[in-house]
mmCIF file of C-alpha atoms in Angstrom:
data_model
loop_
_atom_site.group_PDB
_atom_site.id
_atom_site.type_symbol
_atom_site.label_atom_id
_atom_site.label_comp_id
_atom_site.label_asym_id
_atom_site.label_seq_id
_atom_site.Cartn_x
_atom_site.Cartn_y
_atom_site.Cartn_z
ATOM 1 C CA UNK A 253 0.000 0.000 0.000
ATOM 2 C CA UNK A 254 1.876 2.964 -1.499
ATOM 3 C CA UNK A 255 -0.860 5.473 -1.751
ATOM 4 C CA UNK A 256 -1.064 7.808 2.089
ATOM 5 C CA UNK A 257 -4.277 7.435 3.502
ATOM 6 C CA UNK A 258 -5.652 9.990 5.467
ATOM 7 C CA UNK A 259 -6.154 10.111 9.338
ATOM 8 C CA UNK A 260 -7.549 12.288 11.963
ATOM 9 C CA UNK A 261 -6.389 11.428 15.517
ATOM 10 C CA UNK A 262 -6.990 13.041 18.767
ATOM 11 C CA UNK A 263 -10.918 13.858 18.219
ATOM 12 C CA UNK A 264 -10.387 15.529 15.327
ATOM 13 C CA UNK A 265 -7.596 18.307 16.494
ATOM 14 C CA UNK A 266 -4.555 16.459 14.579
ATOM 15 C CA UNK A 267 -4.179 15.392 11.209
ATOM 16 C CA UNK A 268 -2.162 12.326 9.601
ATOM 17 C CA UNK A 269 -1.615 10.295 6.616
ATOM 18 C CA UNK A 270 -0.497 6.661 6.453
ATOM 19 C CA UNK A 271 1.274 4.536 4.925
ATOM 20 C CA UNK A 272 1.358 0.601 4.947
ATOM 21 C CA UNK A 273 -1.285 -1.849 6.541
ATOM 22 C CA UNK A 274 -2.826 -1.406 9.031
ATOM 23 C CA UNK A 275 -1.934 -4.687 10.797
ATOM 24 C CA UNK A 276 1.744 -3.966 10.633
ATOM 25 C CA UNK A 277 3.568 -2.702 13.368
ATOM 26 C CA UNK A 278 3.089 1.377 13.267
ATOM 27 C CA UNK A 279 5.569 4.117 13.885
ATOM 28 C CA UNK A 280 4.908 7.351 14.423
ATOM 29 C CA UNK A 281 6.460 10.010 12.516
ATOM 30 C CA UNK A 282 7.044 13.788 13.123
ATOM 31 C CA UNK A 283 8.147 16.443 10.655
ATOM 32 C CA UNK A 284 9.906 19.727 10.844
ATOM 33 C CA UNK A 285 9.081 23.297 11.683
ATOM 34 C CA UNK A 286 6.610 24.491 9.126
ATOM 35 C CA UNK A 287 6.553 21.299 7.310
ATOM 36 C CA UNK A 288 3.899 18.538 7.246
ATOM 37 C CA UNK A 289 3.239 14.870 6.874
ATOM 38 C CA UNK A 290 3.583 15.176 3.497
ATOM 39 C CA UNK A 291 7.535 15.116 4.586
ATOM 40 C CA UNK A 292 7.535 11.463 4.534
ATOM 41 C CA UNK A 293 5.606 10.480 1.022
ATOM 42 C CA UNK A 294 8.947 9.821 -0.223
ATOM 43 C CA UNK A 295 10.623 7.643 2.487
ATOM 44 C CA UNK A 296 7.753 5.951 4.243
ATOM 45 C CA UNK A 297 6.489 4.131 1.192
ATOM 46 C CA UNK A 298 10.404 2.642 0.948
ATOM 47 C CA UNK A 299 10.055 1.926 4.587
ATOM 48 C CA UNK A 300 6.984 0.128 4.639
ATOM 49 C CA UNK A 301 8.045 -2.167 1.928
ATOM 50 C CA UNK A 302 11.570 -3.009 3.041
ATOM 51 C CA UNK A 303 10.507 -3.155 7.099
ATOM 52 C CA UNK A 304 6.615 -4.448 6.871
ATOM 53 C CA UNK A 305 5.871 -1.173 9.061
ATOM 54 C CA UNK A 306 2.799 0.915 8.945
ATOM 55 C CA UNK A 307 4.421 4.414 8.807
ATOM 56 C CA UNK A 308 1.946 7.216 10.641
ATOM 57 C CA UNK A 309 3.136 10.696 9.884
ATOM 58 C CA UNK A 310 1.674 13.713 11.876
ATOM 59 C CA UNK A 311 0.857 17.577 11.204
ATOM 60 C CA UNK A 312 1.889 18.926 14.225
ATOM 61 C CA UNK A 313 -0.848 21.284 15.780
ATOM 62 C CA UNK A 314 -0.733 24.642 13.715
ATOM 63 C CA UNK A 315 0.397 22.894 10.382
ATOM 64 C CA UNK A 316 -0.701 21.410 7.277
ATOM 65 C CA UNK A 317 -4.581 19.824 8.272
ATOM 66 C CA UNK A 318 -4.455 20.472 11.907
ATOM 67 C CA UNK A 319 -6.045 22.455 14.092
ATOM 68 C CA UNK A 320 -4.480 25.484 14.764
ATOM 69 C CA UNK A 321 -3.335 25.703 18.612
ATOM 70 C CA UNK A 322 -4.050 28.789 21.175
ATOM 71 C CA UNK A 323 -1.035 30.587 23.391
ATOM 72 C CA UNK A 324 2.763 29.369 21.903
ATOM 73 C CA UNK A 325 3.705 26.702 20.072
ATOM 74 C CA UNK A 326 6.381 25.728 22.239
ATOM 75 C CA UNK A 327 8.545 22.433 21.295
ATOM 76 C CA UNK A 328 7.357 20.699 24.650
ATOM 77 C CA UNK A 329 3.760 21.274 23.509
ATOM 78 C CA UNK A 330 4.088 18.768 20.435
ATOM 79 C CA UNK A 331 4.876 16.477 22.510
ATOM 80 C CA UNK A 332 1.525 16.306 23.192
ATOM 81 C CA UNK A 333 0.433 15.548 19.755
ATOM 82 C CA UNK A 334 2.843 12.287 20.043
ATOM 83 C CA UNK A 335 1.430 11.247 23.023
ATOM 84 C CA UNK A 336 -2.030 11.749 21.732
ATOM 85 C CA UNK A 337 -1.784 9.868 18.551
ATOM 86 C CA UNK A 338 -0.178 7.157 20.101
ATOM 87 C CA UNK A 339 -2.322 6.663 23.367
ATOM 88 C CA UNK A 340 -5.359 6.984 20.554
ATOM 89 C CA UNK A 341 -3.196 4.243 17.972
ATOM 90 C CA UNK A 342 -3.159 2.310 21.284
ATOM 91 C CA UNK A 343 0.943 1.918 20.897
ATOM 92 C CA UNK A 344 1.961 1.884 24.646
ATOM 93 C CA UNK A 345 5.434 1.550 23.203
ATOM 94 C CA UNK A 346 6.293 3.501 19.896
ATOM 95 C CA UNK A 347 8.994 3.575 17.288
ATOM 96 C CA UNK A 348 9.632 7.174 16.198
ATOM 97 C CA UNK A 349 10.980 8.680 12.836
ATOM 98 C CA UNK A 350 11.232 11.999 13.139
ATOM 99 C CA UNK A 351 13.219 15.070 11.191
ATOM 100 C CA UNK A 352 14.557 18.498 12.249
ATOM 101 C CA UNK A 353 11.959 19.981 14.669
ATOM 102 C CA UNK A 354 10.297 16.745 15.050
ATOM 103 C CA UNK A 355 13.769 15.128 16.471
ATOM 104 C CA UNK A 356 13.500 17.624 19.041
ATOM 105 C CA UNK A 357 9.786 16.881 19.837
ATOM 106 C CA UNK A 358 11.248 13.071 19.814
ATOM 107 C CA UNK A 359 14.152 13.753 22.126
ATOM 108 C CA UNK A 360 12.349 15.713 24.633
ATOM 109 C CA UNK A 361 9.749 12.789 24.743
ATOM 110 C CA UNK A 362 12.223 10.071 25.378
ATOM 111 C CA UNK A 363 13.909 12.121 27.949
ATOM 112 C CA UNK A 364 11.188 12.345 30.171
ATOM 113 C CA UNK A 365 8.888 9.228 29.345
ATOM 114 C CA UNK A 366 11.286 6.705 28.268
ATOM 115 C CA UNK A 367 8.539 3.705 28.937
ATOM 116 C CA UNK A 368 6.834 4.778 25.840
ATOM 117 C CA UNK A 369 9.922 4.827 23.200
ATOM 118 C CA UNK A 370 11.050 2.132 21.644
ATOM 119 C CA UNK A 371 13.559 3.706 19.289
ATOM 120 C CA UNK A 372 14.221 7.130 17.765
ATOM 121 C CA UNK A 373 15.445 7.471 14.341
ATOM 122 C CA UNK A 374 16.629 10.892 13.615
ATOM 123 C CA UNK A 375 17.032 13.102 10.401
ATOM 124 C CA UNK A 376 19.254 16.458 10.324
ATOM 125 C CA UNK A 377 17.580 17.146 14.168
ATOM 126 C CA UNK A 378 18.852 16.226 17.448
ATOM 127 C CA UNK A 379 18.220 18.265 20.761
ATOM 128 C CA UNK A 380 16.471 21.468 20.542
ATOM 129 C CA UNK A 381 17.327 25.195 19.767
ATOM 130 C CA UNK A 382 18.471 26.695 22.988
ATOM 131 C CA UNK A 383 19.035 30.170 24.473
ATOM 132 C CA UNK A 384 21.567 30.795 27.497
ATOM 133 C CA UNK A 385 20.423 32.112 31.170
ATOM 134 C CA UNK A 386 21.960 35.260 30.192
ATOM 135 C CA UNK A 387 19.779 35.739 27.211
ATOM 136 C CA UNK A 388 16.433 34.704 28.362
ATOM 137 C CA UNK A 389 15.370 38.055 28.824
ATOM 138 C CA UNK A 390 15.950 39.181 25.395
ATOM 139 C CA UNK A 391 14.479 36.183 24.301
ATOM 140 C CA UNK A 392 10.926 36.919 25.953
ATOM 141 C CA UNK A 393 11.056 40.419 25.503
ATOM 142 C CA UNK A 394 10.989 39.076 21.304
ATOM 143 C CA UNK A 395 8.397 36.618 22.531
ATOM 144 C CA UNK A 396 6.102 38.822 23.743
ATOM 145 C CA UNK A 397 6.452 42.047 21.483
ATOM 146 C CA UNK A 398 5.934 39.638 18.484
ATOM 147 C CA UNK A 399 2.330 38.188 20.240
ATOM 148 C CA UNK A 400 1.163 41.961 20.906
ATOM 149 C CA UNK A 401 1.534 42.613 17.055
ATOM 150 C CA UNK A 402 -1.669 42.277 14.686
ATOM 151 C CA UNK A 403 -1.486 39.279 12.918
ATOM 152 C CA UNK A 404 -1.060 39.123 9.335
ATOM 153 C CA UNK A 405 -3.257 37.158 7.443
ATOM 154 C CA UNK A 406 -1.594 33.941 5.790
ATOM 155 C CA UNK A 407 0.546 34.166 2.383
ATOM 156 C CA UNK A 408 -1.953 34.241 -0.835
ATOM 157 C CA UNK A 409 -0.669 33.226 -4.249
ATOM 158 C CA UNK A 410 -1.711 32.799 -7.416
ATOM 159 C CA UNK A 411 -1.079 29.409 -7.807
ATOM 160 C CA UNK A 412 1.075 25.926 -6.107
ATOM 161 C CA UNK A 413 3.844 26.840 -8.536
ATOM 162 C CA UNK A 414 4.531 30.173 -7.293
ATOM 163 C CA UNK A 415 4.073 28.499 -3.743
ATOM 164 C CA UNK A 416 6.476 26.421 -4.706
ATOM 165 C CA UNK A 417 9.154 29.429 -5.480
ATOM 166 C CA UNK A 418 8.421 30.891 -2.504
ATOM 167 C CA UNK A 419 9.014 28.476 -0.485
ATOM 168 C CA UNK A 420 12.596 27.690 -2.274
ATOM 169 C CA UNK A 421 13.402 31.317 -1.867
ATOM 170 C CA UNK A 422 12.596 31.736 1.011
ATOM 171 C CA UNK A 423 13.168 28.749 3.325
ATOM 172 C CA UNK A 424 14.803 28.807 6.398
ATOM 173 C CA UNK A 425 17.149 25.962 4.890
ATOM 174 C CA UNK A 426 18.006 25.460 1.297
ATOM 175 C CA UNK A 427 15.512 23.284 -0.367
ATOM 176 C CA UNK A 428 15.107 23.010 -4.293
ATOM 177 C CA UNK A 429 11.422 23.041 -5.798
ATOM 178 C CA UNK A 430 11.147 18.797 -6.370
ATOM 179 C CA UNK A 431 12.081 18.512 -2.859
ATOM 180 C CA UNK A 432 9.401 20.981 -1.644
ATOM 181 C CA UNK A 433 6.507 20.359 -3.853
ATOM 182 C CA UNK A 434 4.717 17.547 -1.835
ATOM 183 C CA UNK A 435 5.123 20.000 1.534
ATOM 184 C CA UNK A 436 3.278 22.700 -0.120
ATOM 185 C CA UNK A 437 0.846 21.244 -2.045
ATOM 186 C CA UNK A 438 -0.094 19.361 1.475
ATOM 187 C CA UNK A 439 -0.351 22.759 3.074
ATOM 188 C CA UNK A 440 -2.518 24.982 0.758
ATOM 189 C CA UNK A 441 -5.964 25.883 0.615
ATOM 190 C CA UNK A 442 -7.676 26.863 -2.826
ATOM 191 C CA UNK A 443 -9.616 29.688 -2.971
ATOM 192 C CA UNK A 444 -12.974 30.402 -5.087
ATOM 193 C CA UNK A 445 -10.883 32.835 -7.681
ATOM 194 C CA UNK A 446 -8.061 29.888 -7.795
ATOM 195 C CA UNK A 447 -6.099 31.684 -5.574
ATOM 196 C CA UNK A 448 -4.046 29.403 -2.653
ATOM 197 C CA UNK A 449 -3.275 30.097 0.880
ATOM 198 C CA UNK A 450 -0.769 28.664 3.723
ATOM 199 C CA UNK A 451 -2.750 26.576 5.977
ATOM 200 C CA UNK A 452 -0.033 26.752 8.591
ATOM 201 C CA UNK A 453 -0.912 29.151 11.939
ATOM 202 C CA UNK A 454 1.273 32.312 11.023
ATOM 203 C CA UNK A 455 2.157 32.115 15.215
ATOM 204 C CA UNK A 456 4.486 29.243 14.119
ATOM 205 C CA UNK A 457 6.652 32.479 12.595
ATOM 206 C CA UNK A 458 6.895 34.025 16.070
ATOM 207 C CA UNK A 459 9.799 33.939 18.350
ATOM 208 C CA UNK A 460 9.582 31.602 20.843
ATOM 209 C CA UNK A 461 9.505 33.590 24.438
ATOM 210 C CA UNK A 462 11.161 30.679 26.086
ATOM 211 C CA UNK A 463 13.653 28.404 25.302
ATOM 212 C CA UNK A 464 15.612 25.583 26.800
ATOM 213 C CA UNK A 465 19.182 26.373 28.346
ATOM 214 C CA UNK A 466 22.180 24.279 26.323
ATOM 215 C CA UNK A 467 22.894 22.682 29.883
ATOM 216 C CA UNK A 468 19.096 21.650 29.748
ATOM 217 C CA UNK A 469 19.217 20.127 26.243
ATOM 218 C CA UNK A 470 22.383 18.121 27.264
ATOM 219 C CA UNK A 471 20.895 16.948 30.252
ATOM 220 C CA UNK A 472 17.753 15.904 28.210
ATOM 221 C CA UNK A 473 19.928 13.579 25.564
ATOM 222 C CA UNK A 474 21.462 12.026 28.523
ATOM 223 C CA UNK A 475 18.681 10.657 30.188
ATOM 224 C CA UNK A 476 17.410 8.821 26.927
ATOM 225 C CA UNK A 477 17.504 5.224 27.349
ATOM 226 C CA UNK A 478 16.320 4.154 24.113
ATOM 227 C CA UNK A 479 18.741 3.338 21.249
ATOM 228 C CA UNK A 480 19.397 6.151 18.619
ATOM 229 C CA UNK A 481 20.141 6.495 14.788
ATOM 230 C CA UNK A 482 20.852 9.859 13.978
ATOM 231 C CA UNK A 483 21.211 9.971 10.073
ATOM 232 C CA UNK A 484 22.832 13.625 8.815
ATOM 233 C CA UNK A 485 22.842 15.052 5.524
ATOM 234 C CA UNK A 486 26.940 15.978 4.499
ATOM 235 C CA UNK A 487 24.961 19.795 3.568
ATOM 236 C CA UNK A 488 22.573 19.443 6.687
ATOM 237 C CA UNK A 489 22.590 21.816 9.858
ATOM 238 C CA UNK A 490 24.276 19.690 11.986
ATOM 239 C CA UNK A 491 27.769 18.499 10.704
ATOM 240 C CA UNK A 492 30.824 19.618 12.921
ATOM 241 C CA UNK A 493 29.551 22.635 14.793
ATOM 242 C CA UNK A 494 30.280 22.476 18.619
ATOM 243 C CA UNK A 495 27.108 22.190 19.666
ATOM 244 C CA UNK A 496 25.744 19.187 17.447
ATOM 245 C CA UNK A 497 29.259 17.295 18.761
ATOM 246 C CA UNK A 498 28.114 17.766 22.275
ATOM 247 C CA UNK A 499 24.684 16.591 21.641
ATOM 248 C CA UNK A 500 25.898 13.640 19.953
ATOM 249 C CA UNK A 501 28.200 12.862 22.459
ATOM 250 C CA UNK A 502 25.391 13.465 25.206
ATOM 251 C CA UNK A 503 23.014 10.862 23.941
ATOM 252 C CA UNK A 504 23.724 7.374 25.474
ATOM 253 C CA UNK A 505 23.374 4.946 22.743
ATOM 254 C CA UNK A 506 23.376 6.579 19.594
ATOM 255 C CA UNK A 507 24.812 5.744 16.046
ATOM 256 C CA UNK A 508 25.640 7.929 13.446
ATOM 257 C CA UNK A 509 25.537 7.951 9.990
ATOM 258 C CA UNK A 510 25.913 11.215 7.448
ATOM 259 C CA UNK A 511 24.677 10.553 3.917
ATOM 260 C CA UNK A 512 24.675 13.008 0.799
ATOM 261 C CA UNK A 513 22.143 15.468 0.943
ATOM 262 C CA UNK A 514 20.886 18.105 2.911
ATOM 263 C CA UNK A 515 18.490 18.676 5.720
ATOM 264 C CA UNK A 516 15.576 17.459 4.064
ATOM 265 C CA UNK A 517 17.476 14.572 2.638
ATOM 266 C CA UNK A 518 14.803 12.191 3.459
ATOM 267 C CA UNK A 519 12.699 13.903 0.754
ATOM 268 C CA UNK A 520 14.801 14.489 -1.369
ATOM 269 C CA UNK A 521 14.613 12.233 -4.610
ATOM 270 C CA UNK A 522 17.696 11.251 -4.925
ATOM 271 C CA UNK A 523 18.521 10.962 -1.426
ATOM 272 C CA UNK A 524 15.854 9.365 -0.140
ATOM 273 C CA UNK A 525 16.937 5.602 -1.310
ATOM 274 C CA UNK A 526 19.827 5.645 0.811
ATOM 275 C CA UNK A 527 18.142 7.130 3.713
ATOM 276 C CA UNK A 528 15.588 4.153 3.639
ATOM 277 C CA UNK A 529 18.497 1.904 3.368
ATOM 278 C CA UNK A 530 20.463 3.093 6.455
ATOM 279 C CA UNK A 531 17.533 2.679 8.407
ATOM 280 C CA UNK A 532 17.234 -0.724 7.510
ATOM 281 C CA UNK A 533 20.588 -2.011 8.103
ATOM 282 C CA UNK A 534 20.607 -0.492 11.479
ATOM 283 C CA UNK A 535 17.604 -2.426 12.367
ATOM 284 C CA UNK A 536 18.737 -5.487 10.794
ATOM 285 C CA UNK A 537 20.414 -6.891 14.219
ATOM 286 C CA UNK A 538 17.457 -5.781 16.429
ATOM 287 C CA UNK A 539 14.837 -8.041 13.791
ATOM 288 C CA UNK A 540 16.867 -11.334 14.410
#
């Protein structure tokens, strides 16, 4: 079963689409900031056939077919929507695929409920974006002057293509327009005149008032007990910098592995083979 079927989870409030049988043992998996489910059409289907796993893919509250949230979106709020889908999937222990945004969701969750992870697998995310002690004020006066703005109503265009080129101009990481069709198409709305519009909450744009500490975050990856693969892109966001190293080397059982690409290289076409294959031979000794 190739084709994503849609879900709604949660009474209604999230959003999903699935790949894979129903029958077959499901994991859950979260996208990035202002992405969708629609991150996974390329990988999941690969994953399903090569594992016999039912892949479940979320839109985190505020994006693509989910409800929009109230207050922040903070990262510790999503994991909420994990929690949610699972408890309503009835997994009491769940498998976890999860890129950028989502890894942090992931991480956070197996830090502080490690009963309900089986196993994180990671793409171009690991940890969470952090601010120091010294900067927290700063950080919530940006918070809160951004929430006391008027909001702006969503981006309007004239059609998906143009979408498209926006979002490959302007995305917070590089991403060409093959690569970010299926997110955008997933998160547009068509309007009588043919027009489109973002779906996603424009909050998700604000700055977040509060953030983790880096001594927080490390503390977090240490007390994860379930085993790790953390697959990078070689052009991702992660690479050598001094803070990904002391994530890494934070997280108790983790294994590495950098592919070509960049930080959506789990969508990307010709990236996205070798992804699905990493994933596979790391699970190869934990299936026998």
């Amino acid at each position: 079963m190739s084709e994503a079927q849609p879900l709604t989870l949660a009474g209604g409030r999230l959003a999903a689409l699935a790949w894979g049988e129903p029958s077959a043992p499901t994991w859950l998996a979260l996208h990035g900031w202002l992405d969708n489910a629609a991150s996974f059409s390329r990988l999941a289907p690969l994953l399903c056939a090569g594992l016999g796993v039912r892949i479940v893919a979320l839109d985190f509250s505020g994006h693509g077919h989910s409800r929009h949230g109230e207050g922040d979106y903070a990262l510790w709020d999503y994991c909420h929507d994990l929690l949610d889908a699972a408890d309503e999937l009835d997994l009491g222990r769940v498998s976890v695929l999860a890129h950028s945004m989502g890894a942090g969701v992931a991480c956070l969750t197996a830090a502080a409920l490690p009963e309900r992870i089986e196993r994180l697998v990671l793409i171009d995310g690991l940890g969470a974006v952090t601010t120091s002690a010294e900067e927290s004020a700063a950080q919530l006066r940006k918070g809160l002057r951004a929430a006391r703005r008027p909001r702006s109503a969503a981006p309007r265009y004239p059609d998906s293509s143009t979408a498209v080129a926006a979002r490959v101009a302007g995305g917070v990481t590089p991403i060409d327009a093959e690569t970010a069709t299926p997110l955008v198409e997933r998160n547009l709305m068509w309007e009588a005149d043919g027009h489109v519009r973002l779906r996603t909450d424009g909050r998700l744009l604000w700055p977040s008032p509060l953030r983790l500490s880096p001594e927080q975050v490390l503390a977090l990856l240490g007390a994860i007990q379930a085993p790790v693969l953390l697959i990078e892109g070689e052009k991702g966001i992660l690479a050598e910098r001094e803070n990904a190293q002391a994530a890494r080397a934070a997280v108790p059982h983790l294994m590495r592995q950098v592919l070509p690409g960049g930080h959506h290289l789990h969508l990307e076409p010709d990236s996205v083979a070798a992804v699905a294959r990493a994933i596979e031979t790391w699970l190869e000794p934990r299936r026998t």
